[in-house]
Tab-separated table of C-alpha atoms and ligand atoms in Angstrom:
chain	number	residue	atom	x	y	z
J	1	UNK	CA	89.317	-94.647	-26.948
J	2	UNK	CA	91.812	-92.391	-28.146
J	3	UNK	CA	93.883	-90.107	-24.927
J	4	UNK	CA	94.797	-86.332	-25.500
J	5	UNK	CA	96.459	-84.410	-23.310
J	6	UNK	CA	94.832	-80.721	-22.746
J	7	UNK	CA	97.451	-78.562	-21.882
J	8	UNK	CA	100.186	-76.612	-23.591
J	9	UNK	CA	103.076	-77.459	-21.281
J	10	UNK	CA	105.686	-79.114	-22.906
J	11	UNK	CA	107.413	-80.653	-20.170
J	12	UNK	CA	104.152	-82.552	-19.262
J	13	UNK	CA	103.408	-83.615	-23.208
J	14	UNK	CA	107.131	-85.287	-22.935
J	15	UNK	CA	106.092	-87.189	-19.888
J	16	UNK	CA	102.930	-88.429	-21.340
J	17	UNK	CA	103.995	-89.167	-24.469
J	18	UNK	CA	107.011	-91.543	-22.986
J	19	UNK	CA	104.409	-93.353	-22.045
J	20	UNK	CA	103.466	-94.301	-25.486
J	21	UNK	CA	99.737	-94.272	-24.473
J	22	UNK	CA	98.914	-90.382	-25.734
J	23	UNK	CA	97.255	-90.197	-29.274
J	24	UNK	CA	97.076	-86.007	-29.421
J	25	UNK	CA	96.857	-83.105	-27.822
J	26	UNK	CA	94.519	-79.626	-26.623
J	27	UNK	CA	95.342	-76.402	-26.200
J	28	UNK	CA	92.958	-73.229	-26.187
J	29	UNK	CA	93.948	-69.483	-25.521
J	30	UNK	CA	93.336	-70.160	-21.153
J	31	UNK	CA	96.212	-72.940	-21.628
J	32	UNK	CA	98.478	-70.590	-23.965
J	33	UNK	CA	98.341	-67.793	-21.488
J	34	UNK	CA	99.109	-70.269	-18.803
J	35	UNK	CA	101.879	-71.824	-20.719
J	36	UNK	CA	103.600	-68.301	-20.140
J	37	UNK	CA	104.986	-68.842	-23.393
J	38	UNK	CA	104.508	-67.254	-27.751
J	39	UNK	CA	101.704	-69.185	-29.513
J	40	UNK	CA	103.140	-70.041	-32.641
J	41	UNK	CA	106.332	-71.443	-30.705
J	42	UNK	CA	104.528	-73.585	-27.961
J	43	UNK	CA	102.126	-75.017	-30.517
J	44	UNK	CA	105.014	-75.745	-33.265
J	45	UNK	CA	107.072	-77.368	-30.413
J	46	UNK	CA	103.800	-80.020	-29.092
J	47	UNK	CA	103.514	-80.978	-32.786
J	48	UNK	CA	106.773	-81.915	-33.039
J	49	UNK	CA	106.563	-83.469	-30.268
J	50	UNK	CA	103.912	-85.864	-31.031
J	51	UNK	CA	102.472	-87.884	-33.932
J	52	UNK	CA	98.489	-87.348	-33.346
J	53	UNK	CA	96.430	-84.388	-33.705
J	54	UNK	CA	97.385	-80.971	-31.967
J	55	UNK	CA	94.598	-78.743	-31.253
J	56	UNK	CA	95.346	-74.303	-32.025
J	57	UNK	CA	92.441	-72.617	-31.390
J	58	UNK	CA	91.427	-69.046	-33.398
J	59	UNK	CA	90.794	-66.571	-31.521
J	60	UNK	CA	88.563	-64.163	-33.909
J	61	UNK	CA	84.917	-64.259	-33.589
J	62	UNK	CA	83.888	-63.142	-37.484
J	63	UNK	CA	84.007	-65.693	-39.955
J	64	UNK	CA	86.689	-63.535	-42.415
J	65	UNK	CA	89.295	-63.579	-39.918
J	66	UNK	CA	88.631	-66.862	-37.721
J	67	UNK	CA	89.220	-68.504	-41.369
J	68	UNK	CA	92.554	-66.301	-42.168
J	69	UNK	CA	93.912	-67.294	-38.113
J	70	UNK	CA	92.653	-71.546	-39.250
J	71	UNK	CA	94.418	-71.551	-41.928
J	72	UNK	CA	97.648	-69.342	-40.779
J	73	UNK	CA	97.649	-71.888	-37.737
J	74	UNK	CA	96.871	-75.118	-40.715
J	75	UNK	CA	100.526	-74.379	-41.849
J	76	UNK	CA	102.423	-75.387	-38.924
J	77	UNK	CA	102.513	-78.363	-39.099
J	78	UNK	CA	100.502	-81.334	-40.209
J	79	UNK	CA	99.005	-82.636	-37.372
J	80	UNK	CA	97.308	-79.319	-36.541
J	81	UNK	CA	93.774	-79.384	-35.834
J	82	UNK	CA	92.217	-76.273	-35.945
J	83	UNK	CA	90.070	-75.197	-32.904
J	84	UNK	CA	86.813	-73.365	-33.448
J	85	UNK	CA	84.201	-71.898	-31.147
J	86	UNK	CA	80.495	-73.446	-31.889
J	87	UNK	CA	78.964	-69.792	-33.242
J	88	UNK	CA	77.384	-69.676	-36.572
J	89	UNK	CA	80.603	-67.891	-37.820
J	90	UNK	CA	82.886	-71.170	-36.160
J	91	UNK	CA	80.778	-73.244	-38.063
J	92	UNK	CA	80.829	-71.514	-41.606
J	93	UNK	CA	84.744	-71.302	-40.792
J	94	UNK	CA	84.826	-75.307	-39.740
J	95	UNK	CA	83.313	-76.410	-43.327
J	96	UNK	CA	85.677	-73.915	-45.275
J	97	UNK	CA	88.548	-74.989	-43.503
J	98	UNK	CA	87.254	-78.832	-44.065
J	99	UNK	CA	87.016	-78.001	-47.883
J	100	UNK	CA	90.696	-77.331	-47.890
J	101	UNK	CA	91.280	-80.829	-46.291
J	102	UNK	CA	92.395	-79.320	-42.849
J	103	UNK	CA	91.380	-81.095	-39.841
J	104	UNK	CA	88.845	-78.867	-37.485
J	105	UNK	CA	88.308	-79.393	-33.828
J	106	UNK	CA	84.796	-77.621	-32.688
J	107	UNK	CA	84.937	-76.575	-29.194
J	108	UNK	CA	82.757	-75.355	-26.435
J	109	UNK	CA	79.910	-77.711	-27.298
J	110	UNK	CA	77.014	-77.794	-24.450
J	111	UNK	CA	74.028	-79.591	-25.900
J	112	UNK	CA	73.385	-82.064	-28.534
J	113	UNK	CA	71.439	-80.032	-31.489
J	114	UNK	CA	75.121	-77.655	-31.451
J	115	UNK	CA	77.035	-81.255	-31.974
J	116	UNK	CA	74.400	-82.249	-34.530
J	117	UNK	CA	75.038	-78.481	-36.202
J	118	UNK	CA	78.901	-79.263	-35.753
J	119	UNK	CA	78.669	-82.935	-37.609
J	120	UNK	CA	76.574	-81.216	-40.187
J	121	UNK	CA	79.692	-78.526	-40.719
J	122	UNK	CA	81.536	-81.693	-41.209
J	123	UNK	CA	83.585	-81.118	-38.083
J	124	UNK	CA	86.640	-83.531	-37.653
J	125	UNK	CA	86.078	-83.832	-33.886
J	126	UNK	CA	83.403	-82.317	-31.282
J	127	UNK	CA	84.052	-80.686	-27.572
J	128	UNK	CA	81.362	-81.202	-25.388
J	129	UNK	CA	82.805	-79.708	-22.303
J	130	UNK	CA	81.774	-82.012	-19.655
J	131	UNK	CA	83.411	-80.524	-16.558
J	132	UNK	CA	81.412	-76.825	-17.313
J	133	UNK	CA	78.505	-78.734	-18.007
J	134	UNK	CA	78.370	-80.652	-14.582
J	135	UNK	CA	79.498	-77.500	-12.323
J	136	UNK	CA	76.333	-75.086	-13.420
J	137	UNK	CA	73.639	-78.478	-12.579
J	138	UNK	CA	74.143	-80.095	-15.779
J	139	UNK	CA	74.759	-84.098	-16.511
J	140	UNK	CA	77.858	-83.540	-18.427
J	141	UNK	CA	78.104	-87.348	-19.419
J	142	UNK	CA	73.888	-87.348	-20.581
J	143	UNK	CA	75.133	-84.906	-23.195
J	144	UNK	CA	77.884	-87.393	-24.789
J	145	UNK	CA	75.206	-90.008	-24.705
J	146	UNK	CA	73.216	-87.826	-26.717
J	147	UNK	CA	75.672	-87.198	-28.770
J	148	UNK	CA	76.934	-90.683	-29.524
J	149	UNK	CA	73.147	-91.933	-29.941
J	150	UNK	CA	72.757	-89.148	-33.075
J	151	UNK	CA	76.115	-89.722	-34.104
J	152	UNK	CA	75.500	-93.031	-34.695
J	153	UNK	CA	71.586	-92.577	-36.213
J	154	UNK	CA	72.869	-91.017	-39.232
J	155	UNK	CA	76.443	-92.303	-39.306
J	156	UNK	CA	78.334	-89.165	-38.699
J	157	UNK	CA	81.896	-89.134	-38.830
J	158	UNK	CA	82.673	-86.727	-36.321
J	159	UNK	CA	84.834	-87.675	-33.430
J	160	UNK	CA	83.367	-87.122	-29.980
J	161	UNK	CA	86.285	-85.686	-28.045
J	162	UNK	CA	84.744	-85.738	-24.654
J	163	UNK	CA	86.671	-82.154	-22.758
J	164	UNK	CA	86.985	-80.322	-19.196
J	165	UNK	CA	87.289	-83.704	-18.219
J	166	UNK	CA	88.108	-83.337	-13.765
J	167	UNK	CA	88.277	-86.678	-12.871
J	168	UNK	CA	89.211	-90.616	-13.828
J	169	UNK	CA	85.154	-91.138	-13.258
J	170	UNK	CA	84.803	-88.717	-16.380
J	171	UNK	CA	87.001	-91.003	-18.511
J	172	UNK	CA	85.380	-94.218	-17.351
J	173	UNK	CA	82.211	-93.118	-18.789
J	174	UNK	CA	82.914	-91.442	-21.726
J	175	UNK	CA	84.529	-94.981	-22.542
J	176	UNK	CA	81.591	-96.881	-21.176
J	177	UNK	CA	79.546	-94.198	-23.737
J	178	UNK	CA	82.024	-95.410	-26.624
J	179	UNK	CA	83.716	-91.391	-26.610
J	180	UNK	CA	86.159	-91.410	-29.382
J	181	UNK	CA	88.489	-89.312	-27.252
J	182	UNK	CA	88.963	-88.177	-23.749
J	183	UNK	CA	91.545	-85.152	-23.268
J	184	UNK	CA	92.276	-84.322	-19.839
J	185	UNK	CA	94.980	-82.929	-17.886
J	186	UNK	CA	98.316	-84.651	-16.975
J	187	UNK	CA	97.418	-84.908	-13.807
J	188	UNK	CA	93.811	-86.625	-14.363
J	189	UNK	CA	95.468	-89.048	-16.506
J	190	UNK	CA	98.206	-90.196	-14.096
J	191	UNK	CA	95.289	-90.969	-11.930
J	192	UNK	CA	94.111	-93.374	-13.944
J	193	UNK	CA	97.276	-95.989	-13.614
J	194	UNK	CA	96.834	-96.028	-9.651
J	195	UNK	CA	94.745	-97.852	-7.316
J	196	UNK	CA	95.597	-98.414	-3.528
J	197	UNK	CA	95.066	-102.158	-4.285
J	198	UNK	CA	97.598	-102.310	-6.878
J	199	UNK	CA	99.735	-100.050	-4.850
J	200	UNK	CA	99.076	-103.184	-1.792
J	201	UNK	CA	99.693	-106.255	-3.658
J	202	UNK	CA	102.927	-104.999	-5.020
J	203	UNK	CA	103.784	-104.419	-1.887
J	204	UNK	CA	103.044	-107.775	-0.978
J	205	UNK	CA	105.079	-109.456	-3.796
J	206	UNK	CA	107.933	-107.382	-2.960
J	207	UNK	CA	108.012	-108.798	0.312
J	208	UNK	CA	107.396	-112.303	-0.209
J	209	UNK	CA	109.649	-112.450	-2.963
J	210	UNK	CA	112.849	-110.497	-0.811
J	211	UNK	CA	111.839	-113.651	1.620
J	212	UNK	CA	112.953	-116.211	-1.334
J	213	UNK	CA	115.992	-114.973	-1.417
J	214	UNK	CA	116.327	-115.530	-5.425
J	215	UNK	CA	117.265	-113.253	-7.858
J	216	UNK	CA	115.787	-112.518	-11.811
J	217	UNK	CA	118.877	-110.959	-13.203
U	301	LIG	O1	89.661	-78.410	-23.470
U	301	LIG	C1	88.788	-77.677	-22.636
U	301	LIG	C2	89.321	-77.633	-21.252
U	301	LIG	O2	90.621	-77.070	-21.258
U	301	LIG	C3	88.426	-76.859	-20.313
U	301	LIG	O3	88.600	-77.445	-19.080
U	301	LIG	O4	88.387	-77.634	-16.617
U	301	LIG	O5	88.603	-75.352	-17.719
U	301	LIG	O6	86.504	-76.684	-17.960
U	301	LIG	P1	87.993	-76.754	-17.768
């Protein structure tokens, strides 16, 4: 399963990605206006950054101009994914942008028959947003199950990029689901190297081994 980080701060893509472990990136206007900083500079600076796919989200609700913003945001680098909302007009806008070979990430997904719609548009990932799903009674994680089950009937090749991901839990099952990406915040994804057991037997090595008295270097 491929890791994303969903944020547009730059200092915490740097630390993620020196961990060679991160395969892409999110971002969405909530994480631009939080980055404090101009769109077209934060998003060219995370594609620089790193190798995988980097998520810029349109803003525009009408087909005409969502499709001018895609394919304004298409040319900044490479690696851009362009982010659109699923409405009919995101959807007409995902399959033109598609026909011009640029990668199209269709967000806020919250039930099956919009990822089916989304597949159909020839979407190059889907964002079932988990997190949202789960906080208003939902079972974020039966949706990507869904998903994944007509996915695979008809052999779709839309990646499930499993978002508003809260907790390690979140990524556990997405994986167990067979997710083709998780994005989640730096934070989340730190969580996932530590365990107080690890944390204990370290501890125990370094004490028996400061008993032998030897040395490795
Ligand atoms: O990529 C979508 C994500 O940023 C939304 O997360 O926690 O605001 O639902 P959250």
């Amino acid at each position: 399963m491929k890791f994303f980080l969903d944020t547009a701060n730059i200092e915490e893509i740097r630390e993620a990605n020196a961990t060679g472990l991160l395969d892409g990136v999110t971002t969405n206007p909530s994480l631009i206006k939080k980055s404090g900083r101009d769109f077209f500079e934060v998003i060219t600076e995370i594609a620089s950054e790193v190798e995988g796919p980097v998520s810029a989200e349109t803003v525009s609700h009408d087909h005409e101009t969502m499709l001018k913003e895609g394919l304004k945001c298409a040319k900044i680098a490479d690696n851009i994914a362009v982010k659109v909302p699923l409405t009919l007009d995101g959807l007409k806008t995902c399959k033109a942008l598609r026909a011009e070979g640029i990668m199209v990430n269709v967000t806020l997904c919250f039930s099956a028959n919009q990822a089916l719609l989304a597949a159909k548009a020839g979407a190059s990932f889907i964002s079932p947003f988990v997190g949202r799903h789960d906080d208003v009674g939902f079972d974020g994680m039966e949706l990507i199950e869904d998903i994944r089950t007509i996915y695979d009937n008809y052999g779709f090749g839309t990646e499930i990029l499993v978002a508003s991901v809260r907790h390690p839990v979140h990524v556990l099952e997405s994986a167990r689901i067979g997710a083709d990406v998780a994005t989640f915040p730096w934070d989340v994804m730190k969580k996932l190297f530590n365990h107080p057991l690890t944390v204990n037997g370290l501890a125990g090595f370094d004490k028996d081994w400061a008993a032998t008295g030897f040395s490795i270097l």
